[in-house]
């Protein structure tokens, strides 16, 4: 039986460093932003970015960090919790709630206002854009933070595709390369590469899912450990590389975004690229604690949390060319999700 790729987008960490030409256009987006807290925000007096930053500050005390839909909707049989998503079973379907949790270093670092909505909506956009490459399991999206999908069998392997030598986590390509490793997950790497340099071609660096962290694995190990057959691996590899090449940018949780105009000059000077992604918050945690070993982490500063909320929305609007609609605040987010999911599952057959 051919393997299912229905959950490929969610299970592939598409670690790209695509260089989009980013420029804000506040005048075209400000008028579309609607939020019930608007009485507290003078939209006309704020730039688009300042408006989002202030909305994020006001929403920071009511982020979607946890869900308990199985308590509100008894017909949902169980809940499994991932780093970012909460998944509920309903017969042959899965109800997938994308929360505001921010994950890095194999743990949750913070909750970012509006992040779950951004990820859910941009994932749905990409699922629609890539149907010509592979089928997917999406049934519907009854809520800004929710996707209902068919239940699928999932291989215990993440297909991580990389285009640049970069990163700050233990499994990032730059971290292992800087330690002297010249063959990573079956990919030979030449000497002389520098941080943030583009690779000659995109490479696949799969990981298995250990209890608490990702473990790099070679294609031969995947086959010898019985995680996939050779045919299954070959098909999944081809799909992952095709998706990466087509999109190159995917979601702000799985991709890096650098400013094109300044990339080459900063690379030549040994400087970090100007980025529009979550790397700056990862680096803040690395500078202020040991995010892998410390039992309790410091709270992320509110200004950085709000800045990341802005970056997620900015990237959503640039990638999709759509205007992001801030959620209304007149109904608690968990109540809204419970109501919308309860209505949606009545229509599933």
Tab-separated table of C-alpha atoms in Angstrom:
chain	number	residue	atom	x	y	z
A	1	UNK	CA	0.000	0.000	0.000
A	2	UNK	CA	1.353	3.413	-0.919
A	3	UNK	CA	2.120	5.578	2.101
A	4	UNK	CA	-0.223	8.381	3.051
A	5	UNK	CA	1.168	11.904	2.869
A	6	UNK	CA	-1.922	13.463	4.393
A	7	UNK	CA	-0.032	14.850	7.369
A	8	UNK	CA	3.172	15.672	5.552
A	9	UNK	CA	3.016	19.445	6.069
A	10	UNK	CA	2.521	19.065	9.794
A	11	UNK	CA	5.241	16.449	10.172
A	12	UNK	CA	7.891	18.096	8.015
A	13	UNK	CA	9.978	20.836	9.541
A	14	UNK	CA	10.705	22.703	6.331
A	15	UNK	CA	13.727	24.620	7.586
A	16	UNK	CA	14.238	27.070	4.745
A	17	UNK	CA	15.952	30.406	4.534
A	18	UNK	CA	14.085	31.726	1.515
A	19	UNK	CA	14.819	35.383	0.953
A	20	UNK	CA	11.560	37.205	0.197
A	21	UNK	CA	11.595	40.882	-0.533
A	22	UNK	CA	9.669	42.138	2.445
A	23	UNK	CA	8.151	45.571	2.743
A	24	UNK	CA	5.297	46.684	4.942
A	25	UNK	CA	2.294	48.341	3.353
A	26	UNK	CA	0.292	49.559	6.347
A	27	UNK	CA	-2.141	51.719	4.417
A	28	UNK	CA	-3.586	48.729	2.569
A	29	UNK	CA	-4.072	46.540	5.610
A	30	UNK	CA	-4.931	48.820	8.517
A	31	UNK	CA	-8.541	49.383	7.531
A	32	UNK	CA	-9.270	45.650	7.377
A	33	UNK	CA	-8.195	44.845	10.921
A	34	UNK	CA	-11.193	44.385	13.152
A	35	UNK	CA	-11.156	43.626	16.843
A	36	UNK	CA	-13.695	44.234	19.574
A	37	UNK	CA	-11.014	45.943	21.627
A	38	UNK	CA	-10.843	48.651	18.949
A	39	UNK	CA	-12.371	51.139	21.356
A	40	UNK	CA	-9.059	50.914	23.215
A	41	UNK	CA	-7.036	51.346	20.033
A	42	UNK	CA	-6.974	54.496	17.951
A	43	UNK	CA	-6.480	52.781	14.598
A	44	UNK	CA	-6.048	55.992	12.658
A	45	UNK	CA	-3.299	57.205	14.945
A	46	UNK	CA	-1.241	54.019	14.746
A	47	UNK	CA	0.836	52.457	12.012
A	48	UNK	CA	-0.130	48.939	11.022
A	49	UNK	CA	2.738	47.506	13.058
A	50	UNK	CA	2.000	49.621	16.121
A	51	UNK	CA	-1.646	48.615	15.925
A	52	UNK	CA	-0.752	44.923	15.912
A	53	UNK	CA	1.779	45.376	18.721
A	54	UNK	CA	-0.802	47.090	20.903
A	55	UNK	CA	-3.453	44.473	20.084
A	56	UNK	CA	-0.949	41.763	21.010
A	57	UNK	CA	-0.195	43.485	24.299
A	58	UNK	CA	-3.898	43.649	25.142
A	59	UNK	CA	-4.359	39.984	24.177
A	60	UNK	CA	-1.250	38.704	25.951
A	61	UNK	CA	-3.191	37.769	29.087
A	62	UNK	CA	-5.708	35.664	27.134
A	63	UNK	CA	-3.637	33.507	24.810
A	64	UNK	CA	-4.629	29.968	23.835
A	65	UNK	CA	-2.084	27.980	25.819
A	66	UNK	CA	-4.202	24.938	26.675
A	67	UNK	CA	-7.436	23.410	25.390
A	68	UNK	CA	-9.911	21.043	27.018
A	69	UNK	CA	-12.435	20.414	24.253
A	70	UNK	CA	-13.062	16.840	25.429
A	71	UNK	CA	-14.585	18.272	28.596
A	72	UNK	CA	-16.832	20.704	26.736
A	73	UNK	CA	-17.720	18.226	23.956
A	74	UNK	CA	-18.149	14.702	25.399
A	75	UNK	CA	-18.251	13.096	21.934
A	76	UNK	CA	-14.559	13.908	21.468
A	77	UNK	CA	-12.924	10.728	22.688
A	78	UNK	CA	-9.448	11.774	23.750
A	79	UNK	CA	-6.750	14.377	23.567
A	80	UNK	CA	-3.089	14.161	22.614
A	81	UNK	CA	-0.842	17.150	23.155
A	82	UNK	CA	1.957	18.100	20.837
A	83	UNK	CA	4.360	20.970	21.224
A	84	UNK	CA	1.990	23.362	19.478
A	85	UNK	CA	-1.167	21.462	18.556
A	86	UNK	CA	-3.818	19.689	20.632
A	87	UNK	CA	-5.433	16.782	18.784
A	88	UNK	CA	-8.825	15.233	19.546
A	89	UNK	CA	-10.310	12.065	18.072
A	90	UNK	CA	-13.801	11.880	16.649
A	91	UNK	CA	-14.466	8.602	14.854
A	92	UNK	CA	-12.541	8.617	11.592
A	93	UNK	CA	-11.623	12.261	12.041
A	94	UNK	CA	-9.173	14.358	14.000
A	95	UNK	CA	-9.937	17.781	15.423
A	96	UNK	CA	-6.610	19.646	15.402
A	97	UNK	CA	-6.398	22.821	17.463
A	98	UNK	CA	-3.387	25.033	16.827
A	99	UNK	CA	-2.543	26.827	20.067
A	100	UNK	CA	-0.458	29.914	20.713
A	101	UNK	CA	2.354	27.889	22.266
A	102	UNK	CA	5.853	28.651	20.982
A	103	UNK	CA	8.116	25.611	20.875
A	104	UNK	CA	11.890	25.442	20.592
A	105	UNK	CA	14.663	23.432	22.237
A	106	UNK	CA	12.171	20.539	22.570
A	107	UNK	CA	9.937	22.477	24.971
A	108	UNK	CA	7.391	25.259	25.154
A	109	UNK	CA	8.972	28.678	25.680
A	110	UNK	CA	5.992	31.046	25.699
A	111	UNK	CA	2.536	31.747	24.293
A	112	UNK	CA	2.341	34.287	21.481
A	113	UNK	CA	-0.917	36.195	20.841
A	114	UNK	CA	-2.634	35.228	17.562
A	115	UNK	CA	0.092	32.685	16.711
A	116	UNK	CA	-2.253	29.706	16.592
A	117	UNK	CA	-4.604	31.454	14.211
A	118	UNK	CA	-1.732	32.474	11.960
A	119	UNK	CA	-0.340	28.943	11.798
A	120	UNK	CA	-3.712	27.328	11.202
A	121	UNK	CA	-4.709	29.746	8.450
A	122	UNK	CA	-1.341	29.761	6.690
A	123	UNK	CA	-1.175	25.945	6.846
A	124	UNK	CA	-4.605	25.732	5.221
A	125	UNK	CA	-3.421	28.149	2.533
A	126	UNK	CA	-0.390	25.972	1.801
A	127	UNK	CA	-2.456	22.781	1.805
A	128	UNK	CA	-4.606	24.348	-0.897
A	129	UNK	CA	-1.601	25.619	-2.886
A	130	UNK	CA	0.168	22.222	-2.920
A	131	UNK	CA	-2.661	19.875	-3.889
A	132	UNK	CA	-0.970	19.333	-7.253
A	133	UNK	CA	2.062	17.876	-5.432
A	134	UNK	CA	0.331	15.669	-2.877
A	135	UNK	CA	-3.103	14.999	-1.477
A	136	UNK	CA	-3.926	16.047	2.051
A	137	UNK	CA	-6.364	15.113	4.792
A	138	UNK	CA	-8.087	18.458	5.350
A	139	UNK	CA	-11.876	18.301	5.686
A	140	UNK	CA	-12.782	21.730	7.032
A	141	UNK	CA	-11.782	24.600	9.276
A	142	UNK	CA	-14.715	25.494	11.534
A	143	UNK	CA	-12.686	27.946	13.599
A	144	UNK	CA	-9.724	30.264	13.112
A	145	UNK	CA	-7.579	27.900	15.225
A	146	UNK	CA	-9.034	24.546	14.136
A	147	UNK	CA	-8.638	22.100	11.269
A	148	UNK	CA	-10.701	18.927	10.989
A	149	UNK	CA	-8.934	16.193	9.044
A	150	UNK	CA	-9.263	12.542	8.197
A	151	UNK	CA	-7.468	10.178	10.529
A	152	UNK	CA	-4.247	8.942	8.920
A	153	UNK	CA	-1.429	6.575	9.737
A	154	UNK	CA	1.707	8.576	10.441
A	155	UNK	CA	5.284	7.421	10.062
A	156	UNK	CA	7.408	8.086	13.175
A	157	UNK	CA	9.817	10.169	11.108
A	158	UNK	CA	10.010	13.899	10.446
A	159	UNK	CA	11.241	14.832	7.006
A	160	UNK	CA	13.339	17.933	7.645
A	161	UNK	CA	14.480	19.710	4.480
A	162	UNK	CA	17.209	22.340	4.661
A	163	UNK	CA	18.495	24.876	2.161
A	164	UNK	CA	20.985	26.839	4.278
A	165	UNK	CA	23.667	26.145	6.895
A	166	UNK	CA	22.020	27.866	9.842
A	167	UNK	CA	20.277	27.407	13.164
A	168	UNK	CA	20.860	27.533	16.913
A	169	UNK	CA	19.364	24.312	18.308
A	170	UNK	CA	21.331	21.119	18.937
A	171	UNK	CA	19.977	19.479	15.773
A	172	UNK	CA	20.361	22.533	13.518
A	173	UNK	CA	22.694	22.142	10.562
A	174	UNK	CA	25.066	24.913	11.643
A	175	UNK	CA	25.387	23.534	15.193
A	176	UNK	CA	26.435	20.072	14.033
A	177	UNK	CA	28.593	21.419	11.191
A	178	UNK	CA	30.414	23.773	13.563
A	179	UNK	CA	31.253	20.766	15.751
A	180	UNK	CA	33.121	19.210	12.830
A	181	UNK	CA	30.473	16.789	11.551
A	182	UNK	CA	30.820	16.423	7.800
A	183	UNK	CA	28.192	13.770	7.167
A	184	UNK	CA	24.784	14.558	8.612
A	185	UNK	CA	21.839	12.214	8.180
A	186	UNK	CA	23.555	10.648	5.197
A	187	UNK	CA	24.463	13.955	3.541
A	188	UNK	CA	28.180	14.607	2.889
A	189	UNK	CA	29.093	18.229	3.643
A	190	UNK	CA	32.193	19.985	2.259
A	191	UNK	CA	34.698	21.873	4.388
A	192	UNK	CA	34.685	25.657	4.317
A	193	UNK	CA	30.992	26.394	4.720
A	194	UNK	CA	30.111	29.431	6.834
A	195	UNK	CA	27.050	30.085	8.937
A	196	UNK	CA	23.940	31.117	6.967
A	197	UNK	CA	25.473	30.105	3.638
A	198	UNK	CA	23.193	28.571	1.035
A	199	UNK	CA	23.808	24.907	0.273
A	200	UNK	CA	24.590	23.793	-3.262
A	201	UNK	CA	21.295	21.899	-3.185
A	202	UNK	CA	18.520	21.251	-0.699
A	203	UNK	CA	19.109	18.266	1.575
A	204	UNK	CA	16.916	15.965	3.640
A	205	UNK	CA	17.887	15.534	7.315
A	206	UNK	CA	15.220	13.299	8.878
A	207	UNK	CA	14.675	12.793	12.585
A	208	UNK	CA	12.871	10.167	14.597
A	209	UNK	CA	10.554	11.195	17.400
A	210	UNK	CA	12.107	10.320	20.749
A	211	UNK	CA	10.191	10.827	24.000
A	212	UNK	CA	11.502	14.302	24.700
A	213	UNK	CA	13.536	15.374	21.690
A	214	UNK	CA	14.237	14.870	18.004
A	215	UNK	CA	16.957	12.395	17.044
A	216	UNK	CA	18.739	12.761	13.666
A	217	UNK	CA	18.650	9.579	11.622
A	218	UNK	CA	20.044	8.423	8.277
A	219	UNK	CA	17.927	6.934	5.496
A	220	UNK	CA	19.649	3.563	6.024
A	221	UNK	CA	18.716	3.623	9.715
A	222	UNK	CA	15.098	4.432	8.881
A	223	UNK	CA	14.936	1.331	6.707
A	224	UNK	CA	16.963	-0.968	8.971
A	225	UNK	CA	14.907	0.009	12.043
A	226	UNK	CA	11.694	-0.794	10.201
A	227	UNK	CA	10.331	2.723	10.474
A	228	UNK	CA	9.536	2.736	6.741
A	229	UNK	CA	10.063	0.469	3.772
A	230	UNK	CA	12.441	1.587	1.042
A	231	UNK	CA	9.541	2.408	-1.302
A	232	UNK	CA	7.751	4.376	1.409
A	233	UNK	CA	10.898	6.346	2.211
A	234	UNK	CA	11.653	7.077	-1.450
A	235	UNK	CA	8.144	8.393	-2.044
A	236	UNK	CA	8.100	10.479	1.133
A	237	UNK	CA	11.544	11.891	0.333
A	238	UNK	CA	10.477	12.908	-3.166
A	239	UNK	CA	7.310	14.557	-1.838
A	240	UNK	CA	9.149	16.419	0.929
A	241	UNK	CA	11.765	17.803	-1.453
A	242	UNK	CA	9.105	18.767	-3.991
A	243	UNK	CA	7.036	20.579	-1.353
A	244	UNK	CA	10.106	22.396	-0.079
A	245	UNK	CA	11.215	23.453	-3.542
A	246	UNK	CA	7.728	24.648	-4.448
A	247	UNK	CA	7.072	26.624	-1.285
A	248	UNK	CA	10.556	27.282	0.123
A	249	UNK	CA	8.694	29.351	2.727
A	250	UNK	CA	5.928	27.579	4.598
A	251	UNK	CA	4.856	28.489	8.127
A	252	UNK	CA	6.633	30.862	10.507
A	253	UNK	CA	7.115	27.927	12.870
A	254	UNK	CA	8.995	25.825	10.340
A	255	UNK	CA	10.860	28.328	8.167
A	256	UNK	CA	13.372	31.117	8.518
A	257	UNK	CA	12.842	34.436	6.767
A	258	UNK	CA	15.671	36.806	5.887
A	259	UNK	CA	15.639	40.199	4.190
A	260	UNK	CA	16.895	39.734	0.626
A	261	UNK	CA	18.420	43.154	0.082
A	262	UNK	CA	20.922	42.902	2.937
A	263	UNK	CA	21.588	39.147	3.003
A	264	UNK	CA	24.730	38.943	0.836
A	265	UNK	CA	26.479	41.947	2.361
A	266	UNK	CA	25.859	40.758	5.904
A	267	UNK	CA	26.988	37.232	5.007
A	268	UNK	CA	30.262	38.579	3.606
A	269	UNK	CA	30.835	40.547	6.834
A	270	UNK	CA	30.077	37.545	9.021
A	271	UNK	CA	26.942	39.181	10.403
A	272	UNK	CA	23.631	37.508	11.113
A	273	UNK	CA	21.026	38.140	8.386
A	274	UNK	CA	18.233	40.557	9.089
A	275	UNK	CA	15.494	38.153	10.036
A	276	UNK	CA	11.726	38.226	10.308
A	277	UNK	CA	11.145	34.989	12.224
A	278	UNK	CA	11.253	33.543	15.734
A	279	UNK	CA	15.035	33.071	15.873
A	280	UNK	CA	15.534	36.265	17.888
A	281	UNK	CA	13.423	34.858	20.726
A	282	UNK	CA	15.281	31.535	20.641
A	283	UNK	CA	18.534	33.433	20.943
A	284	UNK	CA	17.162	35.454	23.878
A	285	UNK	CA	16.508	32.237	25.781
A	286	UNK	CA	19.966	30.899	24.925
A	287	UNK	CA	21.483	34.123	26.288
A	288	UNK	CA	19.476	34.052	29.536
A	289	UNK	CA	19.311	30.365	30.474
A	290	UNK	CA	20.090	26.819	29.393
A	291	UNK	CA	16.853	26.034	27.542
A	292	UNK	CA	17.712	22.335	27.283
A	293	UNK	CA	18.573	21.683	30.934
A	294	UNK	CA	17.057	24.364	33.166
A	295	UNK	CA	13.895	23.051	34.802
A	296	UNK	CA	12.303	26.497	35.007
A	297	UNK	CA	12.803	29.043	32.241
A	298	UNK	CA	12.555	32.819	32.596
A	299	UNK	CA	9.449	34.503	31.245
A	300	UNK	CA	9.907	35.963	27.790
A	301	UNK	CA	9.775	39.789	27.904
A	302	UNK	CA	6.406	41.165	26.844
A	303	UNK	CA	7.913	43.423	24.196
A	304	UNK	CA	9.585	40.431	22.534
A	305	UNK	CA	6.368	38.402	22.709
A	306	UNK	CA	4.451	41.223	21.025
A	307	UNK	CA	7.195	41.695	18.428
A	308	UNK	CA	6.932	38.019	17.501
A	309	UNK	CA	3.135	38.282	17.244
A	310	UNK	CA	3.659	41.108	14.754
A	311	UNK	CA	6.198	39.097	12.771
A	312	UNK	CA	3.841	36.123	12.453
A	313	UNK	CA	1.057	38.354	11.146
A	314	UNK	CA	3.413	40.277	8.866
A	315	UNK	CA	4.657	37.039	7.293
A	316	UNK	CA	1.132	35.669	6.918
A	317	UNK	CA	0.099	38.771	4.974
A	318	UNK	CA	3.227	38.734	2.806
A	319	UNK	CA	3.039	35.030	1.941
A	320	UNK	CA	-0.690	34.770	1.285
A	321	UNK	CA	-1.312	38.329	0.090
A	322	UNK	CA	-4.324	38.300	2.403
A	323	UNK	CA	-5.241	40.662	5.204
A	324	UNK	CA	-5.094	39.086	8.641
A	325	UNK	CA	-8.284	39.483	10.634
A	326	UNK	CA	-7.677	39.809	14.344
A	327	UNK	CA	-10.064	37.681	16.431
A	328	UNK	CA	-12.888	39.340	18.298
A	329	UNK	CA	-12.427	39.527	22.030
A	330	UNK	CA	-16.084	39.545	23.100
A	331	UNK	CA	-16.092	35.757	23.585
A	332	UNK	CA	-13.422	33.723	25.420
A	333	UNK	CA	-11.337	31.917	22.816
A	334	UNK	CA	-11.884	28.461	24.325
A	335	UNK	CA	-15.665	28.988	24.394
A	336	UNK	CA	-15.606	30.108	20.766
A	337	UNK	CA	-13.611	27.082	19.656
A	338	UNK	CA	-15.845	24.686	21.627
A	339	UNK	CA	-18.975	26.172	20.076
A	340	UNK	CA	-17.639	26.071	16.513
A	341	UNK	CA	-16.254	22.534	16.808
A	342	UNK	CA	-19.473	21.259	18.413
A	343	UNK	CA	-21.484	22.586	15.479
A	344	UNK	CA	-19.028	21.273	12.888
A	345	UNK	CA	-18.871	17.660	14.065
A	346	UNK	CA	-22.630	17.365	13.803
A	347	UNK	CA	-22.167	17.607	10.023
A	348	UNK	CA	-19.491	14.907	9.804
A	349	UNK	CA	-20.590	11.555	8.446
